[in-house]
CSV table of C-alpha atoms in Angstrom, one decimal:
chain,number,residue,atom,x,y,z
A,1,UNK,CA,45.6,-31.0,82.2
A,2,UNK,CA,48.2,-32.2,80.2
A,3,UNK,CA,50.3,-35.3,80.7
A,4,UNK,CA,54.0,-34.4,82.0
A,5,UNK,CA,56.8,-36.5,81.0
A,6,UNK,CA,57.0,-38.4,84.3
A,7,UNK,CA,53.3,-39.8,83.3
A,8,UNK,CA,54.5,-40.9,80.0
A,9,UNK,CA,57.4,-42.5,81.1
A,10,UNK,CA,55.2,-44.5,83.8
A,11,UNK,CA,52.5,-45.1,81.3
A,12,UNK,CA,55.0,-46.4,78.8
A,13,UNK,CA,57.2,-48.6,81.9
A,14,UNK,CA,53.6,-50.1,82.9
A,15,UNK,CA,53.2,-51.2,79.3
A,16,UNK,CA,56.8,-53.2,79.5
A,17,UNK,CA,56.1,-54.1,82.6
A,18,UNK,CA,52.6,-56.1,81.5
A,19,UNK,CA,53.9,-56.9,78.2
A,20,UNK,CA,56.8,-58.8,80.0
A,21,UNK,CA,54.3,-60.1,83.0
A,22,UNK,CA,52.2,-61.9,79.7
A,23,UNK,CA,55.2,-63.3,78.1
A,24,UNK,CA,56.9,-64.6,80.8
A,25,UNK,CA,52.7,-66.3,81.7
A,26,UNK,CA,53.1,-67.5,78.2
A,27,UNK,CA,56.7,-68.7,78.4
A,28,UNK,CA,55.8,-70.6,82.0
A,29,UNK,CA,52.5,-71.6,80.8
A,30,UNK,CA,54.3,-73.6,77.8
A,31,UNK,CA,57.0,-75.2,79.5
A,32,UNK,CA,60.2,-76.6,78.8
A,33,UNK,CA,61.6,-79.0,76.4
A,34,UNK,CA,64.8,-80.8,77.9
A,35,UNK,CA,66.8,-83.0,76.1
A,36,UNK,CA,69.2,-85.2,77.7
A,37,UNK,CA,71.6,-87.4,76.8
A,38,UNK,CA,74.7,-89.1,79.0
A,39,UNK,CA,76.9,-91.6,77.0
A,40,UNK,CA,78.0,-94.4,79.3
A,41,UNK,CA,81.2,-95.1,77.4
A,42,UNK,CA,84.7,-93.8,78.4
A,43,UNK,CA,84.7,-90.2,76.0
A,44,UNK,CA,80.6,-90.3,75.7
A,45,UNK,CA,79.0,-87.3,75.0
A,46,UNK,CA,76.7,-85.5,77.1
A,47,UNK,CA,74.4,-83.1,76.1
A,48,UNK,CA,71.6,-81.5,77.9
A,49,UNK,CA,69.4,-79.0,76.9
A,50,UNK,CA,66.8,-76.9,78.1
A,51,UNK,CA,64.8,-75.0,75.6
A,52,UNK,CA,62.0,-72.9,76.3
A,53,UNK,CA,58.6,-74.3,74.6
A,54,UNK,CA,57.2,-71.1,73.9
A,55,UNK,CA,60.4,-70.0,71.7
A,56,UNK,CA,59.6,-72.8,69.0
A,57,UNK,CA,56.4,-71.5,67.6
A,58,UNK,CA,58.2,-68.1,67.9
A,59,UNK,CA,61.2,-69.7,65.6
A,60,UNK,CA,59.7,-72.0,63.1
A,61,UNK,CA,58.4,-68.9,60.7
A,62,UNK,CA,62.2,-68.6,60.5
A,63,UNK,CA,62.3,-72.0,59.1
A,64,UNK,CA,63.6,-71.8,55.6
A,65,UNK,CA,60.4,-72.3,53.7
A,66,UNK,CA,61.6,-75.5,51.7
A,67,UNK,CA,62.4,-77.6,54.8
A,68,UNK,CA,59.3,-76.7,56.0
A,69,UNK,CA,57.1,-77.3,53.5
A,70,UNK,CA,59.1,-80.6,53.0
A,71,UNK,CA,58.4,-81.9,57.0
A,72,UNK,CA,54.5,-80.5,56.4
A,73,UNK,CA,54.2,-82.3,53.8
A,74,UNK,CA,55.3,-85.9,55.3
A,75,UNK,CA,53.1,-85.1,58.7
A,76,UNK,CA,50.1,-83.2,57.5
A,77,UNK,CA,48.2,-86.2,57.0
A,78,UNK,CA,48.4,-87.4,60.4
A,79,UNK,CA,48.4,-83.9,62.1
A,80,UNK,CA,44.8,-83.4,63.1
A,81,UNK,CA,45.6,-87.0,64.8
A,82,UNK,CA,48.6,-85.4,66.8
A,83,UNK,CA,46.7,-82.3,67.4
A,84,UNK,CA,43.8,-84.8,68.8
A,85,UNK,CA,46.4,-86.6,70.7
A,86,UNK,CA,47.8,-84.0,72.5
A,87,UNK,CA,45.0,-82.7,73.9
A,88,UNK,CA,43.6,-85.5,74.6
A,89,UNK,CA,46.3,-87.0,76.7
A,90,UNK,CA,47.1,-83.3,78.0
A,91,UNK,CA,43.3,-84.1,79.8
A,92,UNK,CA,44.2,-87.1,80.7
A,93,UNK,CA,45.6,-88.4,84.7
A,94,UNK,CA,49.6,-88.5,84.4
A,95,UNK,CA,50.1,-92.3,83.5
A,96,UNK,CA,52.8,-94.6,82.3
A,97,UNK,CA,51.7,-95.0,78.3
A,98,UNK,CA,54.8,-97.2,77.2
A,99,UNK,CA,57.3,-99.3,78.4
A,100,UNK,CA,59.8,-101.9,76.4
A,101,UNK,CA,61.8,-103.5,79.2
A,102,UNK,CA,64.2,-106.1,78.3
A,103,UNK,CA,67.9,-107.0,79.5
A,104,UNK,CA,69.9,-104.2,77.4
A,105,UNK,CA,67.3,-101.6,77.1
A,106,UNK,CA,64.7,-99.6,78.7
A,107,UNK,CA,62.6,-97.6,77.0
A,108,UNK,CA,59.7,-95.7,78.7
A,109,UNK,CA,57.2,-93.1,77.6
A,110,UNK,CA,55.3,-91.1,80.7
A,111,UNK,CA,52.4,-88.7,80.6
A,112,UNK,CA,53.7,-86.5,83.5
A,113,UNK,CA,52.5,-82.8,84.6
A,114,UNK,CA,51.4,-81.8,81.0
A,115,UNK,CA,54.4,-83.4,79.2
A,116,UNK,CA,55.3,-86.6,77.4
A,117,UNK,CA,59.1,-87.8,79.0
A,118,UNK,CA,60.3,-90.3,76.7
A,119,UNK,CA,63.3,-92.3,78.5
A,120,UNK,CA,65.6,-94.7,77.2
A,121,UNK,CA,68.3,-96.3,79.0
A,122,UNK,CA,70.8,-99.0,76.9
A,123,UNK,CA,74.2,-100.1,77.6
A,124,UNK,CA,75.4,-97.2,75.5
A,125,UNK,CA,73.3,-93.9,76.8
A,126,UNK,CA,70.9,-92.7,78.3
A,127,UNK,CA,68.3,-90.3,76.6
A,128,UNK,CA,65.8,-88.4,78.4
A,129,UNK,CA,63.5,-86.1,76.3
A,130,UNK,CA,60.6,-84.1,77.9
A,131,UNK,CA,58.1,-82.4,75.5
A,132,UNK,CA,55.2,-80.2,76.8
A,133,UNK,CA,52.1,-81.4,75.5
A,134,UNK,CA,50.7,-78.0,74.8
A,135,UNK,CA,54.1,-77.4,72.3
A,136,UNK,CA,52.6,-80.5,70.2
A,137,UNK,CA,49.4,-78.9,69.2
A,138,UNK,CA,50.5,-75.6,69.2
A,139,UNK,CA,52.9,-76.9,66.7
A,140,UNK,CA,51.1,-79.3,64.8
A,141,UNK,CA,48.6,-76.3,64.3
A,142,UNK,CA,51.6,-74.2,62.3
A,143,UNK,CA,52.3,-76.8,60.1
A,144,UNK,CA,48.7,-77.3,59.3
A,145,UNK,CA,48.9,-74.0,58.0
A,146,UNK,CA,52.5,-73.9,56.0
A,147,UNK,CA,51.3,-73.8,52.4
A,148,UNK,CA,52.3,-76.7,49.8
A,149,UNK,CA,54.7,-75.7,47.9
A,150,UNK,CA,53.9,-73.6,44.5
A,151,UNK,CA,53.3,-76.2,41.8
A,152,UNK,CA,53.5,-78.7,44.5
A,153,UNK,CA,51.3,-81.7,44.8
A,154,UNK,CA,49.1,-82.0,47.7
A,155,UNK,CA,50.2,-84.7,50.6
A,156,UNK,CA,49.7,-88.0,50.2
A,157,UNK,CA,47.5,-90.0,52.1
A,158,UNK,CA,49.1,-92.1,54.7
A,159,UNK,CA,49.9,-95.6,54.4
A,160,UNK,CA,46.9,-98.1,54.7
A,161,UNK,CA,47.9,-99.3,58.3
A,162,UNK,CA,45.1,-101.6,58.8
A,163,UNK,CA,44.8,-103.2,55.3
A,164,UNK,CA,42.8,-106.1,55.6
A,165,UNK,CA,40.8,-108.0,58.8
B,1,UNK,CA,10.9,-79.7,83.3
B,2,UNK,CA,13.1,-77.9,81.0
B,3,UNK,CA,15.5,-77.1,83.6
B,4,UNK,CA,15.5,-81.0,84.7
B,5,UNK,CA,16.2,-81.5,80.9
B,6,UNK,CA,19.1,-79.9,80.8
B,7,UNK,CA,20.3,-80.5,83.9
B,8,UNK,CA,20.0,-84.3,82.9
B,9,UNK,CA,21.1,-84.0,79.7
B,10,UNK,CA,24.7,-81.9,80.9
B,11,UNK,CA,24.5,-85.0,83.6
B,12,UNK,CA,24.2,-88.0,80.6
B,13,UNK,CA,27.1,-86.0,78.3
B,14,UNK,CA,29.2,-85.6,81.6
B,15,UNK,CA,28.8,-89.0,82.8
B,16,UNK,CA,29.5,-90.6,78.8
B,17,UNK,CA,32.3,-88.3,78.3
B,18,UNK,CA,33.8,-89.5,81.7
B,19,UNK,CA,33.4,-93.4,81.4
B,20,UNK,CA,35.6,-93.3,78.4
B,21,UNK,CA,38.0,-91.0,79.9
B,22,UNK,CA,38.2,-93.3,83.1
B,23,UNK,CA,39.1,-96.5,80.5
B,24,UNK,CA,42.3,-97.9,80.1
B,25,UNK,CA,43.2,-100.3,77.7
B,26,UNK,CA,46.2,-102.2,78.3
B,27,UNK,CA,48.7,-104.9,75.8
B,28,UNK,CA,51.0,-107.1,78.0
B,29,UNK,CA,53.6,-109.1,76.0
B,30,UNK,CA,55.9,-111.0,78.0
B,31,UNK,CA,58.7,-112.5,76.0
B,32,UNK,CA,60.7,-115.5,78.1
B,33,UNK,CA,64.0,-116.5,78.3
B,34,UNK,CA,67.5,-114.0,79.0
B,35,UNK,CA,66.9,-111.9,75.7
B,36,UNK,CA,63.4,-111.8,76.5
B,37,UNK,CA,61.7,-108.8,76.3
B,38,UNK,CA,58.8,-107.2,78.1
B,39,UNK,CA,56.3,-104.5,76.5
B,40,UNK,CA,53.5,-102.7,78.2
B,41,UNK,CA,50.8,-99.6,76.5
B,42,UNK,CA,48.3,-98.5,78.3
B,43,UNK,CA,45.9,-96.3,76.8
B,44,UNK,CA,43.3,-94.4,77.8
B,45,UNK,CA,40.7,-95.3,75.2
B,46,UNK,CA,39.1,-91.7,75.0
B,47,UNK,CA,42.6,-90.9,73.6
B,48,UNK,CA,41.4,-93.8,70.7
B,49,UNK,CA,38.0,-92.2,70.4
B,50,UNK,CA,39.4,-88.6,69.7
B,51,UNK,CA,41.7,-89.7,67.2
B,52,UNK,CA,39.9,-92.4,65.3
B,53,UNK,CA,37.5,-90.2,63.5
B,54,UNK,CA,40.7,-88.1,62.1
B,55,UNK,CA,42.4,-90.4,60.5
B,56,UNK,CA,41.9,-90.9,57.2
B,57,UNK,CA,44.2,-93.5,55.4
B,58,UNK,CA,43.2,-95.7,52.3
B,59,UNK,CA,40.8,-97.9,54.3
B,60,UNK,CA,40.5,-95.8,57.4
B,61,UNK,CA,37.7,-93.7,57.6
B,62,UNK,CA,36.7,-91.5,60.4
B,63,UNK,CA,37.0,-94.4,62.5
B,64,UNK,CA,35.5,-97.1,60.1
B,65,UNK,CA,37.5,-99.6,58.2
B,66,UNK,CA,37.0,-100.7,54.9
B,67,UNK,CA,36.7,-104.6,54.2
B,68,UNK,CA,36.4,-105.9,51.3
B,69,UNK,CA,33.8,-108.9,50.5
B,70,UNK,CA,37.0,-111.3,49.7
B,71,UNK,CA,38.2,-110.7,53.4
B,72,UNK,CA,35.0,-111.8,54.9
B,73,UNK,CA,34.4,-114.8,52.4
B,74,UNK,CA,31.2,-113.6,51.4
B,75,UNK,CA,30.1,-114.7,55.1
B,76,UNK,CA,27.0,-112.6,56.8
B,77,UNK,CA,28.8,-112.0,59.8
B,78,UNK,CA,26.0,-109.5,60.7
B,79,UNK,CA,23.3,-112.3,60.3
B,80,UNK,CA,25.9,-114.8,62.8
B,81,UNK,CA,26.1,-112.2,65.3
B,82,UNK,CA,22.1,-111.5,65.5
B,83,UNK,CA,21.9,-115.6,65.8
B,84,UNK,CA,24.6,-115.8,68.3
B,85,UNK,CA,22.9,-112.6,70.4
B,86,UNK,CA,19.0,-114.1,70.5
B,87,UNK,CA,20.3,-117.4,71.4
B,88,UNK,CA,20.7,-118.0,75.1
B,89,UNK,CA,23.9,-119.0,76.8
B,90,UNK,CA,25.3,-122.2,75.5
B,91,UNK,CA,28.1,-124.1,74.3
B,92,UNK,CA,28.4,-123.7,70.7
B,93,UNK,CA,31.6,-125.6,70.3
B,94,UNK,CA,33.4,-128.3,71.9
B,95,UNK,CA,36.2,-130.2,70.0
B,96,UNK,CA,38.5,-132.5,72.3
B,97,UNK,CA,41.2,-133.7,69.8
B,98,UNK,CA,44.5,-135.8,71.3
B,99,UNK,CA,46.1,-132.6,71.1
B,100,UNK,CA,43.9,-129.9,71.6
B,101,UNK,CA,40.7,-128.5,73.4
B,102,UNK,CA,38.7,-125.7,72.1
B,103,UNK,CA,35.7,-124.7,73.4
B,104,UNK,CA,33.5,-121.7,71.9
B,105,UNK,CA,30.5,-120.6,74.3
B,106,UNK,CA,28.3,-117.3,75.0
B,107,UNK,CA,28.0,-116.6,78.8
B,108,UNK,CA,27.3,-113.5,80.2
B,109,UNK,CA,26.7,-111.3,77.0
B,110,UNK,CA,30.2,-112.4,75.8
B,111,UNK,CA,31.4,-114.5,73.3
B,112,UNK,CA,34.5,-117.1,74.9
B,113,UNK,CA,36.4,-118.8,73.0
B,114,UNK,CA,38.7,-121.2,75.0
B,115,UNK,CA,41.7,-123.2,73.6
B,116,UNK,CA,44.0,-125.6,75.3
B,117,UNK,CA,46.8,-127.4,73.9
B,118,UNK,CA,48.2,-130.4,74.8
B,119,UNK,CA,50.5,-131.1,72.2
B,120,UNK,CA,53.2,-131.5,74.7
B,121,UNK,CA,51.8,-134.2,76.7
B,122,UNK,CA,51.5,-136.4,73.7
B,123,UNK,CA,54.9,-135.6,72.6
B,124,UNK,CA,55.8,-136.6,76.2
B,125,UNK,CA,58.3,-139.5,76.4
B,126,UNK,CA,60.4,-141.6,78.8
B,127,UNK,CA,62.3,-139.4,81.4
B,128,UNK,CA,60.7,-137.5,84.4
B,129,UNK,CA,62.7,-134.5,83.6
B,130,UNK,CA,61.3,-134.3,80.5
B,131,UNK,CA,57.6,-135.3,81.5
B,132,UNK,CA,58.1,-132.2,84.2
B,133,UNK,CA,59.2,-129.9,81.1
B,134,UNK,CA,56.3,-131.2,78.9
B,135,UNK,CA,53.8,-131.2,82.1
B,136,UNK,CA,54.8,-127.0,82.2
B,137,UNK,CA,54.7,-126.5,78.7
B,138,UNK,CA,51.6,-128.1,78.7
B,139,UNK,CA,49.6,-125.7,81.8
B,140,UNK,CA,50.9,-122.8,79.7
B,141,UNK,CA,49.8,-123.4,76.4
B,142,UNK,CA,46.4,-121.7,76.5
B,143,UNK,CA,44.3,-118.8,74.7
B,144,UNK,CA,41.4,-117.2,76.3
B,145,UNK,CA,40.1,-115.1,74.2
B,146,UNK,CA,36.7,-112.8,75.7
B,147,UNK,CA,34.7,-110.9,73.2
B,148,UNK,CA,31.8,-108.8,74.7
B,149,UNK,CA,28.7,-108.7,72.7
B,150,UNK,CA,27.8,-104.5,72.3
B,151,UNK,CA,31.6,-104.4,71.1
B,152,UNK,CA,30.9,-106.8,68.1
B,153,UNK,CA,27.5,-105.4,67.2
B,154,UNK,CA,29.1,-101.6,67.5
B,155,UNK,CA,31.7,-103.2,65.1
B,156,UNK,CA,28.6,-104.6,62.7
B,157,UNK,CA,26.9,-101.3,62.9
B,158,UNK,CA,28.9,-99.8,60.1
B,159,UNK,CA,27.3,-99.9,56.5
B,160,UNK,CA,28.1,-103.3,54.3
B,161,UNK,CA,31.8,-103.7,54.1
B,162,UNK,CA,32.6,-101.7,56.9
B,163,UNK,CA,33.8,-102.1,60.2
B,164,UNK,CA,33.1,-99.5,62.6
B,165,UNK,CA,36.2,-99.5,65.1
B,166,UNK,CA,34.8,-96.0,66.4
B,167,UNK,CA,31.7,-97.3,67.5
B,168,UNK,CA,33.3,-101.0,68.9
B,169,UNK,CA,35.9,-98.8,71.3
B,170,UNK,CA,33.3,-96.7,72.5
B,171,UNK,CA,31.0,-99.9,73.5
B,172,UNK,CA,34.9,-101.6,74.7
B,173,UNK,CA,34.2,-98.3,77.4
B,174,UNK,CA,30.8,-99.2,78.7
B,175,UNK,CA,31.9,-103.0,79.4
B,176,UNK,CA,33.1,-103.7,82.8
B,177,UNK,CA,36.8,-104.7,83.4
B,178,UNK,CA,37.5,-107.6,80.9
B,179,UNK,CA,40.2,-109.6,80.0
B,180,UNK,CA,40.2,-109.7,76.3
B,181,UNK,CA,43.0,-111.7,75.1
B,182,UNK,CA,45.1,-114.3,77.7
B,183,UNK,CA,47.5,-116.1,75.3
B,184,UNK,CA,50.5,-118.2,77.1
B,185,UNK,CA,52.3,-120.6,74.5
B,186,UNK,CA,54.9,-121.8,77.8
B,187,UNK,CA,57.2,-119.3,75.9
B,188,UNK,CA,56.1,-115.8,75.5
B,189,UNK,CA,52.5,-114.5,77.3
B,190,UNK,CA,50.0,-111.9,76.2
B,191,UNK,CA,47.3,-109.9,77.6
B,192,UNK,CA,45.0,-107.6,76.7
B,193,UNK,CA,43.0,-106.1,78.6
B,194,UNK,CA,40.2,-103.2,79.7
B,195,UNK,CA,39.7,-101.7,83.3
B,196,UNK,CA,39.9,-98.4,85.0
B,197,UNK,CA,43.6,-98.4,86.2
B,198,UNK,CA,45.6,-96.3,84.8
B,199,UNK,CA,49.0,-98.6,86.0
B,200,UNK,CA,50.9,-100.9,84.3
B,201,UNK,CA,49.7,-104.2,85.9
């Protein structure tokens, strides 16, 4: 028996539907970054933002390639140490890496529920930044693959950082 | 059996995998006075054991460090440590100057070295007040410095001129809860340290 219109229609509204049901798992799954910063002077900005995680892998093909291949080139030495990172702290019990505590400023980084929450509080803002940890690798794992740049050297190595003992 | 086998050897990679995940390692630096500051990292030292085998800078290796023969002076520091691990606990060095006590000793599988300066109390003159001062300044100004054995020889276990850091923060897991480094100069205080909090202090 052939399908009737009212079959198609509900086969092709299922297919939304799931498509929709998988990216909004995907977009919930990722997280959220939020940026937030309150000036504490009289006429001090404010800014807070909330960006999906799961819309900046989606956006950085649309990267004009010469920025991108300019910020791969700086990081892609230490990117399979970010990518290691990331997952490895993802793993890890939410914990208190970081803080710098001294009378003008706080500054405070915080493995919490999948994300790194970097905070800093000084007499002239306060900054709160929240970055999914999952975004990290995900992202590190694009610019792994942005290809140098036609003619281009490849990246340097990084700087020694432990020279001598 | 080979059922036991595995089940053993899932048990060993389990229970490995999960005593460096369990280790923190923690830096304290206390700065004093008003404009003092305070810094605390704690680190959970698998997260050092996944990404020291991919860095690679110019002496930085997959976890192993390059040294050359001029930053050793050409001393067997392999042939020391096998000297220092056959020989049993003892005081190695004592020096008691006017101003200053060190002491270097093996006790416990570790290596302690012990220094306390008291520089202060020979600078100490006339008034109370400034005896008090000195007296304080004095009690602070110490370094304790604990270096377990396994960490050094993992260190050592590298090729010549090589360090193997990989290798010495996996052995800095299987060490009980150890206070590395104590430093306190009556100004600013340091601590490093290895336990299985994940907290600040």
């Amino acid at each position: 028996m052939p399908a009737g219109p009212g079959t198609v229609a509900g086969g092709a509204g299922a297919m939304v539907l799931g498509t929709l049901l998988v990216a909004g798992a995907f977009v919930y799954d990722m997280g959220a970054i939020k940026v937030s910063v309150q000036g504490k002077n009289p006429g001090g900005e404010n800014i807070h933002l909330i960006v999906p995680a799961a819309a900046v892998p989606l956006a950085l093909p649309f990267v004009p390639d010469k920025h991108l291949q300019e910020a791969a080139k700086e990081v892609r030495p230490w990117l399979p140490a970010i990518e290691a990172a990331a997952e490895e702290l993802a793993r890890c019990p939410d914990s208190p890496l970081v803080q710098v505590t001294s009378r003008h400023e706080k500054v405070s980084i915080v493995k919490r529920g999948g994300a790194l929450l970097i905070d800093v509080d000084d007499t002239n803002e306060t900054v709160h930044v929240s970055v999914p940890l999952k975004l990290v690798g995900v992202v590190a794992g694009q610019i792994a693959r942005v290809p140098p740049p036609k003619g281009g050297r490849a990246a340097e190595p990084p700087p020694s950082e432990v020279s001598t003992l | 059996m080979k059922r036991f086998l595995l089940v053993a050897t899932m048990f060993f990679l389990t229970e490995t995998y999960a005593l460096a995940a369990d280790r923190w390692f923690h830096v304290k630096v206390e700065e004093a006075g008003a404009d003092g500051e305070t810094v605390r990292i704690n680190m959970p030292l698998s997260l050092a054991e996944k990404v020291l085998p991919v860095i690679h800078t110019h002496n930085l290796h997959e976890g192993k460090v390059k040294i050359g023969k001029g930053d050793v002076h050409d001393v067997d520091l392999r042939a020391i440590m096998d000297a220092l691990r056959t020989t049993p606990d003892n005081e190695f060095i004592t020096i008691e100057g006017k101003h200053e006590n060190i002491r270097v000793a093996k006790a416990g599988g570790n290596l302690l070295i012990k220094v306390r300066d008291s520089k202060a109390k020979a600078e100490t003159k006339a008034t109370a007040e400034a005896k008090a001062k000195a007296a304080a300044k004095t009690a602070a100004e110490t370094v304790d410095v604990t270096v377990p054995f396994p960490v050094v020889e993992a260190l050592l276990s590298a090729g010549e001129g090589e360090l193997d850091v990989l290798a010495a923060v996996r052995a800095l897991a299987a060490v009980g809860d150890t206070v590395l480094v104590a430093v306190d100069d009556g100004h600013d205080k340091v601590r490093i340290w290895v336990d299985s909090q994940n907290t600040m202090e």
